[in-house]
């Protein structure tokens, strides 16, 4: 298959939807001779921050001259974003080749009377194969959904990372916060250390799982922490400390947001555990990597023709709380225009109430997803002085830019599907 044919094949797999479980991916990888076992891995899950933490960790390893793969999801514009080596996306031809090889094994599974792999399972297997073919030393693997039954959970990593646990995907992960925590804790493997920023009830569940698995656990706020020092308008100056490791270092972080302070501390703590196995990972290299780190669509500031636009992937209640807090901290006095699109299976009321102030101007549009909530439905729920709704994303973006002008901050949020398309439109304007 060429790249376009590969996209059609992946789209055809959507008919199988999201199906948690390891039976299909295990069978698929067995037929592929277990490519995921040919390199070391770090496994990252959590409700929010897992993508940013994954990206920081991959950058740290790359800075240490370690050939490093990174697998994340979902993508903003192209599937090639999901599979990267040393910061470079997979080429379309290589992506097509890997998925074609996976398809041969998937077709064989079906011919043998087994259930077809899902789209995410095929993509995961393709990423594992790509990293093996390219002979990476490490791959940092982000969980797709949950952890316990996620198709990435066939790896045995060097370190398991659980960023945090809040209420999301309850229908697929046990129905309660405790059930969700149990699914996240499901990535913990026998004797593999765990780094986490979970707290309260969820931390207790993760602790119990780690104890049962004879795994050391390192907890943010107890065994390590990071603190804000200053913001120069471009980067945050932070301080990492761990009495456990005897570490105390200042560093700069290019990615913005108060939540990234904790995410970076998770990445640093994990990297220092890797240092115990590989001396190429150093605190100096960690600092250089974080100073260079970027993460598209995560509290990302884009300056367009004297207009300040903030693009953020907040797509659930916890994410909206973080976004609102960051907006209030970094842009407390600036008027805001919000371009918003939300999926109907999210906590729509909670997200709106958290993000939108009565003084904000809001433009609502429809994310490019069959799970999208209709703009008029969202608009009617918003208690703001000025609300408009548009089905078409380009039209909505143009109107939001017009309303923002050069004096207001335009913030685009609510769905990764929305920010991916809007960000691409903004890049074409440059």
PDB file of N, CA and C in Angstrom, residues 267-322:
ATOM      1  N   UNK A 267       9.407  13.878  34.291  1.00  0.00           N
ATOM      2  CA  UNK A 267      10.390  13.519  33.267  1.00  0.00           C
ATOM      3  C   UNK A 267      11.798  13.486  33.857  1.00  0.00           C
ATOM      4  N   UNK A 268      12.124  14.472  34.690  1.00  0.00           N
ATOM      5  CA  UNK A 268      13.459  14.514  35.296  1.00  0.00           C
ATOM      6  C   UNK A 268      13.673  13.316  36.208  1.00  0.00           C
ATOM      7  N   UNK A 269      12.697  13.027  37.067  1.00  0.00           N
ATOM      8  CA  UNK A 269      12.846  11.906  37.994  1.00  0.00           C
ATOM      9  C   UNK A 269      13.011  10.597  37.232  1.00  0.00           C
ATOM     10  N   UNK A 270      12.213  10.422  36.189  1.00  0.00           N
ATOM     11  CA  UNK A 270      12.321   9.206  35.373  1.00  0.00           C
ATOM     12  C   UNK A 270      13.689   9.123  34.707  1.00  0.00           C
ATOM     13  N   UNK A 271      14.148  10.247  34.169  1.00  0.00           N
ATOM     14  CA  UNK A 271      15.454  10.272  33.498  1.00  0.00           C
ATOM     15  C   UNK A 271      16.581   9.957  34.479  1.00  0.00           C
ATOM     16  N   UNK A 272      16.468  10.423  35.718  1.00  0.00           N
ATOM     17  CA  UNK A 272      17.508  10.140  36.705  1.00  0.00           C
ATOM     18  C   UNK A 272      17.515   8.659  37.094  1.00  0.00           C
ATOM     19  N   UNK A 273      16.360   8.017  37.045  1.00  0.00           N
ATOM     20  CA  UNK A 273      16.328   6.562  37.249  1.00  0.00           C
ATOM     21  C   UNK A 273      17.002   5.845  36.083  1.00  0.00           C
ATOM     22  N   UNK A 274      16.777   6.342  34.868  1.00  0.00           N
ATOM     23  CA  UNK A 274      17.451   5.770  33.700  1.00  0.00           C
ATOM     24  C   UNK A 274      18.959   5.986  33.809  1.00  0.00           C
ATOM     25  N   UNK A 275      19.369   7.128  34.387  1.00  0.00           N
ATOM     26  CA  UNK A 275      20.799   7.417  34.588  1.00  0.00           C
ATOM     27  C   UNK A 275      21.485   6.299  35.366  1.00  0.00           C
ATOM     28  N   UNK A 276      20.761   5.662  36.275  1.00  0.00           N
ATOM     29  CA  UNK A 276      21.350   4.575  37.049  1.00  0.00           C
ATOM     30  C   UNK A 276      21.744   3.396  36.167  1.00  0.00           C
ATOM     31  N   UNK A 277      21.114   3.307  34.983  1.00  0.00           N
ATOM     32  CA  UNK A 277      21.443   2.244  34.026  1.00  0.00           C
ATOM     33  C   UNK A 277      22.333   2.736  32.900  1.00  0.00           C
ATOM     34  N   UNK A 278      22.250   4.026  32.594  1.00  0.00           N
ATOM     35  CA  UNK A 278      22.944   4.573  31.432  1.00  0.00           C
ATOM     36  C   UNK A 278      23.525   5.947  31.783  1.00  0.00           C
ATOM     37  N   UNK A 279      24.828   6.020  31.926  1.00  0.00           N
ATOM     38  CA  UNK A 279      25.489   7.247  32.359  1.00  0.00           C
ATOM     39  C   UNK A 279      25.439   8.352  31.319  1.00  0.00           C
ATOM     40  N   UNK A 280      24.983   8.045  30.101  1.00  0.00           N
ATOM     41  CA  UNK A 280      24.853   9.093  29.093  1.00  0.00           C
ATOM     42  C   UNK A 280      23.780  10.110  29.474  1.00  0.00           C
ATOM     43  N   UNK A 281      22.822   9.701  30.286  1.00  0.00           N
ATOM     44  CA  UNK A 281      21.787  10.615  30.768  1.00  0.00           C
ATOM     45  C   UNK A 281      22.348  11.383  31.953  1.00  0.00           C
ATOM     46  N   UNK A 282      22.499  12.686  31.812  1.00  0.00           N
ATOM     47  CA  UNK A 282      23.058  13.526  32.868  1.00  0.00           C
ATOM     48  C   UNK A 282      22.113  14.687  33.178  1.00  0.00           C
ATOM     49  N   UNK A 283      22.285  15.298  34.343  1.00  0.00           N
ATOM     50  CA  UNK A 283      21.449  16.443  34.707  1.00  0.00           C
ATOM     51  C   UNK A 283      21.695  17.592  33.749  1.00  0.00           C
ATOM     52  N   UNK A 284      22.929  17.777  33.310  1.00  0.00           N
ATOM     53  CA  UNK A 284      23.219  18.840  32.354  1.00  0.00           C
ATOM     54  C   UNK A 284      22.459  18.606  31.047  1.00  0.00           C
ATOM     55  N   UNK A 285      22.480  17.370  30.560  1.00  0.00           N
ATOM     56  CA  UNK A 285      21.749  17.042  29.334  1.00  0.00           C
ATOM     57  C   UNK A 285      20.253  17.182  29.499  1.00  0.00           C
ATOM     58  N   UNK A 286      19.751  16.812  30.681  1.00  0.00           N
ATOM     59  CA  UNK A 286      18.322  16.975  30.959  1.00  0.00           C
ATOM     60  C   UNK A 286      17.932  18.439  30.850  1.00  0.00           C
ATOM     61  N   UNK A 287      18.758  19.322  31.425  1.00  0.00           N
ATOM     62  CA  UNK A 287      18.485  20.749  31.361  1.00  0.00           C
ATOM     63  C   UNK A 287      18.465  21.274  29.943  1.00  0.00           C
ATOM     64  N   UNK A 288      19.427  20.840  29.133  1.00  0.00           N
ATOM     65  CA  UNK A 288      19.468  21.269  27.724  1.00  0.00           C
ATOM     66  C   UNK A 288      18.208  20.814  26.994  1.00  0.00           C
ATOM     67  N   UNK A 289      17.793  19.571  27.236  1.00  0.00           N
ATOM     68  CA  UNK A 289      16.620  19.024  26.541  1.00  0.00           C
ATOM     69  C   UNK A 289      15.350  19.790  26.896  1.00  0.00           C
ATOM     70  N   UNK A 290      15.161  20.100  28.163  1.00  0.00           N
ATOM     71  CA  UNK A 290      13.954  20.805  28.583  1.00  0.00           C
ATOM     72  C   UNK A 290      13.958  22.254  28.106  1.00  0.00           C
ATOM     73  N   UNK A 291      15.135  22.839  27.991  1.00  0.00           N
ATOM     74  CA  UNK A 291      15.255  24.198  27.468  1.00  0.00           C
ATOM     75  C   UNK A 291      14.826  24.254  26.005  1.00  0.00           C
ATOM     76  N   UNK A 292      14.980  23.134  25.294  1.00  0.00           N
ATOM     77  CA  UNK A 292      14.644  23.070  23.864  1.00  0.00           C
ATOM     78  C   UNK A 292      13.256  22.488  23.595  1.00  0.00           C
ATOM     79  N   UNK A 293      12.628  21.919  24.615  1.00  0.00           N
ATOM     80  CA  UNK A 293      11.383  21.165  24.415  1.00  0.00           C
ATOM     81  C   UNK A 293      10.248  22.036  23.888  1.00  0.00           C
ATOM     82  N   UNK A 294       9.529  21.520  22.918  1.00  0.00           N
ATOM     83  CA  UNK A 294       8.291  22.133  22.433  1.00  0.00           C
ATOM     84  C   UNK A 294       7.237  21.034  22.333  1.00  0.00           C
ATOM     85  N   UNK A 295       5.970  21.436  22.384  1.00  0.00           N
ATOM     86  CA  UNK A 295       4.893  20.442  22.288  1.00  0.00           C
ATOM     87  C   UNK A 295       3.696  21.125  21.648  1.00  0.00           C
ATOM     88  N   UNK A 296       3.493  20.840  20.379  1.00  0.00           N
ATOM     89  CA  UNK A 296       2.472  21.523  19.584  1.00  0.00           C
ATOM     90  C   UNK A 296       1.084  21.364  20.191  1.00  0.00           C
ATOM     91  N   UNK A 297       0.367  22.485  20.274  1.00  0.00           N
ATOM     92  CA  UNK A 297      -1.012  22.445  20.720  1.00  0.00           C
ATOM     93  C   UNK A 297      -1.218  22.317  22.211  1.00  0.00           C
ATOM     94  N   UNK A 298      -0.151  22.483  22.985  1.00  0.00           N
ATOM     95  CA  UNK A 298      -0.272  22.406  24.440  1.00  0.00           C
ATOM     96  C   UNK A 298       0.155  23.748  25.023  1.00  0.00           C
ATOM     97  N   UNK A 299      -0.814  24.597  25.328  1.00  0.00           N
ATOM     98  CA  UNK A 299      -0.585  25.961  25.791  1.00  0.00           C
ATOM     99  C   UNK A 299       0.481  26.613  24.901  1.00  0.00           C
ATOM    100  N   UNK A 300       0.261  26.454  23.615  1.00  0.00           N
ATOM    101  CA  UNK A 300       1.212  26.938  22.602  1.00  0.00           C
ATOM    102  C   UNK A 300       0.803  28.327  22.131  1.00  0.00           C
ATOM    103  N   UNK A 301       1.723  29.264  22.199  1.00  0.00           N
ATOM    104  CA  UNK A 301       1.461  30.627  21.751  1.00  0.00           C
ATOM    105  C   UNK A 301       1.932  30.787  20.308  1.00  0.00           C
ATOM    106  N   UNK A 302       1.018  31.215  19.459  1.00  0.00           N
ATOM    107  CA  UNK A 302       1.321  31.476  18.055  1.00  0.00           C
ATOM    108  C   UNK A 302       1.041  32.952  17.777  1.00  0.00           C
ATOM    109  N   UNK A 303       2.021  33.665  17.299  1.00  0.00           N
ATOM    110  CA  UNK A 303       1.857  35.077  16.956  1.00  0.00           C
ATOM    111  C   UNK A 303       1.589  35.209  15.463  1.00  0.00           C
ATOM    112  N   UNK A 304       0.395  35.686  15.119  1.00  0.00           N
ATOM    113  CA  UNK A 304      -0.042  35.786  13.732  1.00  0.00           C
ATOM    114  C   UNK A 304      -0.374  37.240  13.401  1.00  0.00           C
ATOM    115  N   UNK A 305       0.457  37.877  12.618  1.00  0.00           N
ATOM    116  CA  UNK A 305       0.147  39.238  12.155  1.00  0.00           C
ATOM    117  C   UNK A 305      -0.244  40.159  13.311  1.00  0.00           C
ATOM    118  N   UNK A 306       0.635  40.245  14.308  1.00  0.00           N
ATOM    119  CA  UNK A 306       0.420  41.083  15.489  1.00  0.00           C
ATOM    120  C   UNK A 306      -0.766  40.635  16.346  1.00  0.00           C
ATOM    121  N   UNK A 307      -1.154  39.387  16.173  1.00  0.00           N
ATOM    122  CA  UNK A 307      -2.258  38.839  16.949  1.00  0.00           C
ATOM    123  C   UNK A 307      -1.734  37.662  17.763  1.00  0.00           C
ATOM    124  N   UNK A 308      -2.017  37.661  19.080  1.00  0.00           N
ATOM    125  CA  UNK A 308      -1.552  36.589  19.953  1.00  0.00           C
ATOM    126  C   UNK A 308      -2.638  35.516  20.043  1.00  0.00           C
ATOM    127  N   UNK A 309      -2.282  34.302  19.631  1.00  0.00           N
ATOM    128  CA  UNK A 309      -3.224  33.183  19.622  1.00  0.00           C
ATOM    129  C   UNK A 309      -2.650  32.063  20.477  1.00  0.00           C
ATOM    130  N   UNK A 310      -3.458  31.549  21.380  1.00  0.00           N
ATOM    131  CA  UNK A 310      -3.041  30.458  22.237  1.00  0.00           C
ATOM    132  C   UNK A 310      -3.826  29.205  21.860  1.00  0.00           C
ATOM    133  N   UNK A 311      -3.101  28.138  21.542  1.00  0.00           N
ATOM    134  CA  UNK A 311      -3.720  26.876  21.119  1.00  0.00           C
ATOM    135  C   UNK A 311      -3.466  25.837  22.208  1.00  0.00           C
ATOM    136  N   UNK A 312      -4.532  25.272  22.744  1.00  0.00           N
ATOM    137  CA  UNK A 312      -4.363  24.328  23.847  1.00  0.00           C
ATOM    138  C   UNK A 312      -5.259  23.108  23.667  1.00  0.00           C
ATOM    139  N   UNK A 313      -4.694  21.941  23.941  1.00  0.00           N
ATOM    140  CA  UNK A 313      -5.410  20.686  23.726  1.00  0.00           C
ATOM    141  C   UNK A 313      -6.337  20.263  24.847  1.00  0.00           C
ATOM    142  N   UNK A 314      -6.676  21.153  25.757  1.00  0.00           N
ATOM    143  CA  UNK A 314      -7.593  20.797  26.850  1.00  0.00           C
ATOM    144  C   UNK A 314      -8.893  20.251  26.274  1.00  0.00           C
ATOM    145  N   UNK A 315      -9.226  19.007  26.626  1.00  0.00           N
ATOM    146  CA  UNK A 315     -10.406  18.370  26.031  1.00  0.00           C
ATOM    147  C   UNK A 315     -11.222  17.588  27.054  1.00  0.00           C
ATOM    148  N   UNK A 316     -10.978  17.858  28.334  1.00  0.00           N
ATOM    149  CA  UNK A 316     -11.794  17.269  29.394  1.00  0.00           C
ATOM    150  C   UNK A 316     -11.821  18.246  30.561  1.00  0.00           C
ATOM    151  N   UNK A 317     -12.565  17.918  31.607  1.00  0.00           N
ATOM    152  CA  UNK A 317     -12.739  18.856  32.708  1.00  0.00           C
ATOM    153  C   UNK A 317     -11.416  19.175  33.396  1.00  0.00           C
ATOM    154  N   UNK A 318     -10.600  18.157  33.629  1.00  0.00           N
ATOM    155  CA  UNK A 318      -9.315  18.392  34.289  1.00  0.00           C
ATOM    156  C   UNK A 318      -8.431  19.298  33.440  1.00  0.00           C
ATOM    157  N   UNK A 319      -8.433  19.060  32.135  1.00  0.00           N
ATOM    158  CA  UNK A 319      -7.640  19.893  31.237  1.00  0.00           C
ATOM    159  C   UNK A 319      -8.119  21.334  31.221  1.00  0.00           C
ATOM    160  N   UNK A 320      -9.441  21.517  31.268  1.00  0.00           N
ATOM    161  CA  UNK A 320     -10.001  22.872  31.281  1.00  0.00           C
ATOM    162  C   UNK A 320      -9.638  23.615  32.558  1.00  0.00           C
ATOM    163  N   UNK A 321      -9.604  22.904  33.671  1.00  0.00           N
ATOM    164  CA  UNK A 321      -9.210  23.539  34.934  1.00  0.00           C
ATOM    165  C   UNK A 321      -7.775  24.041  34.852  1.00  0.00           C
ATOM    166  N   UNK A 322      -6.914  23.235  34.251  1.00  0.00           N
ATOM    167  CA  UNK A 322      -5.515  23.638  34.094  1.00  0.00           C
ATOM    168  C   UNK A 322      -5.399  24.822  33.140  1.00  0.00           C
TER     169      UNK A 322
END
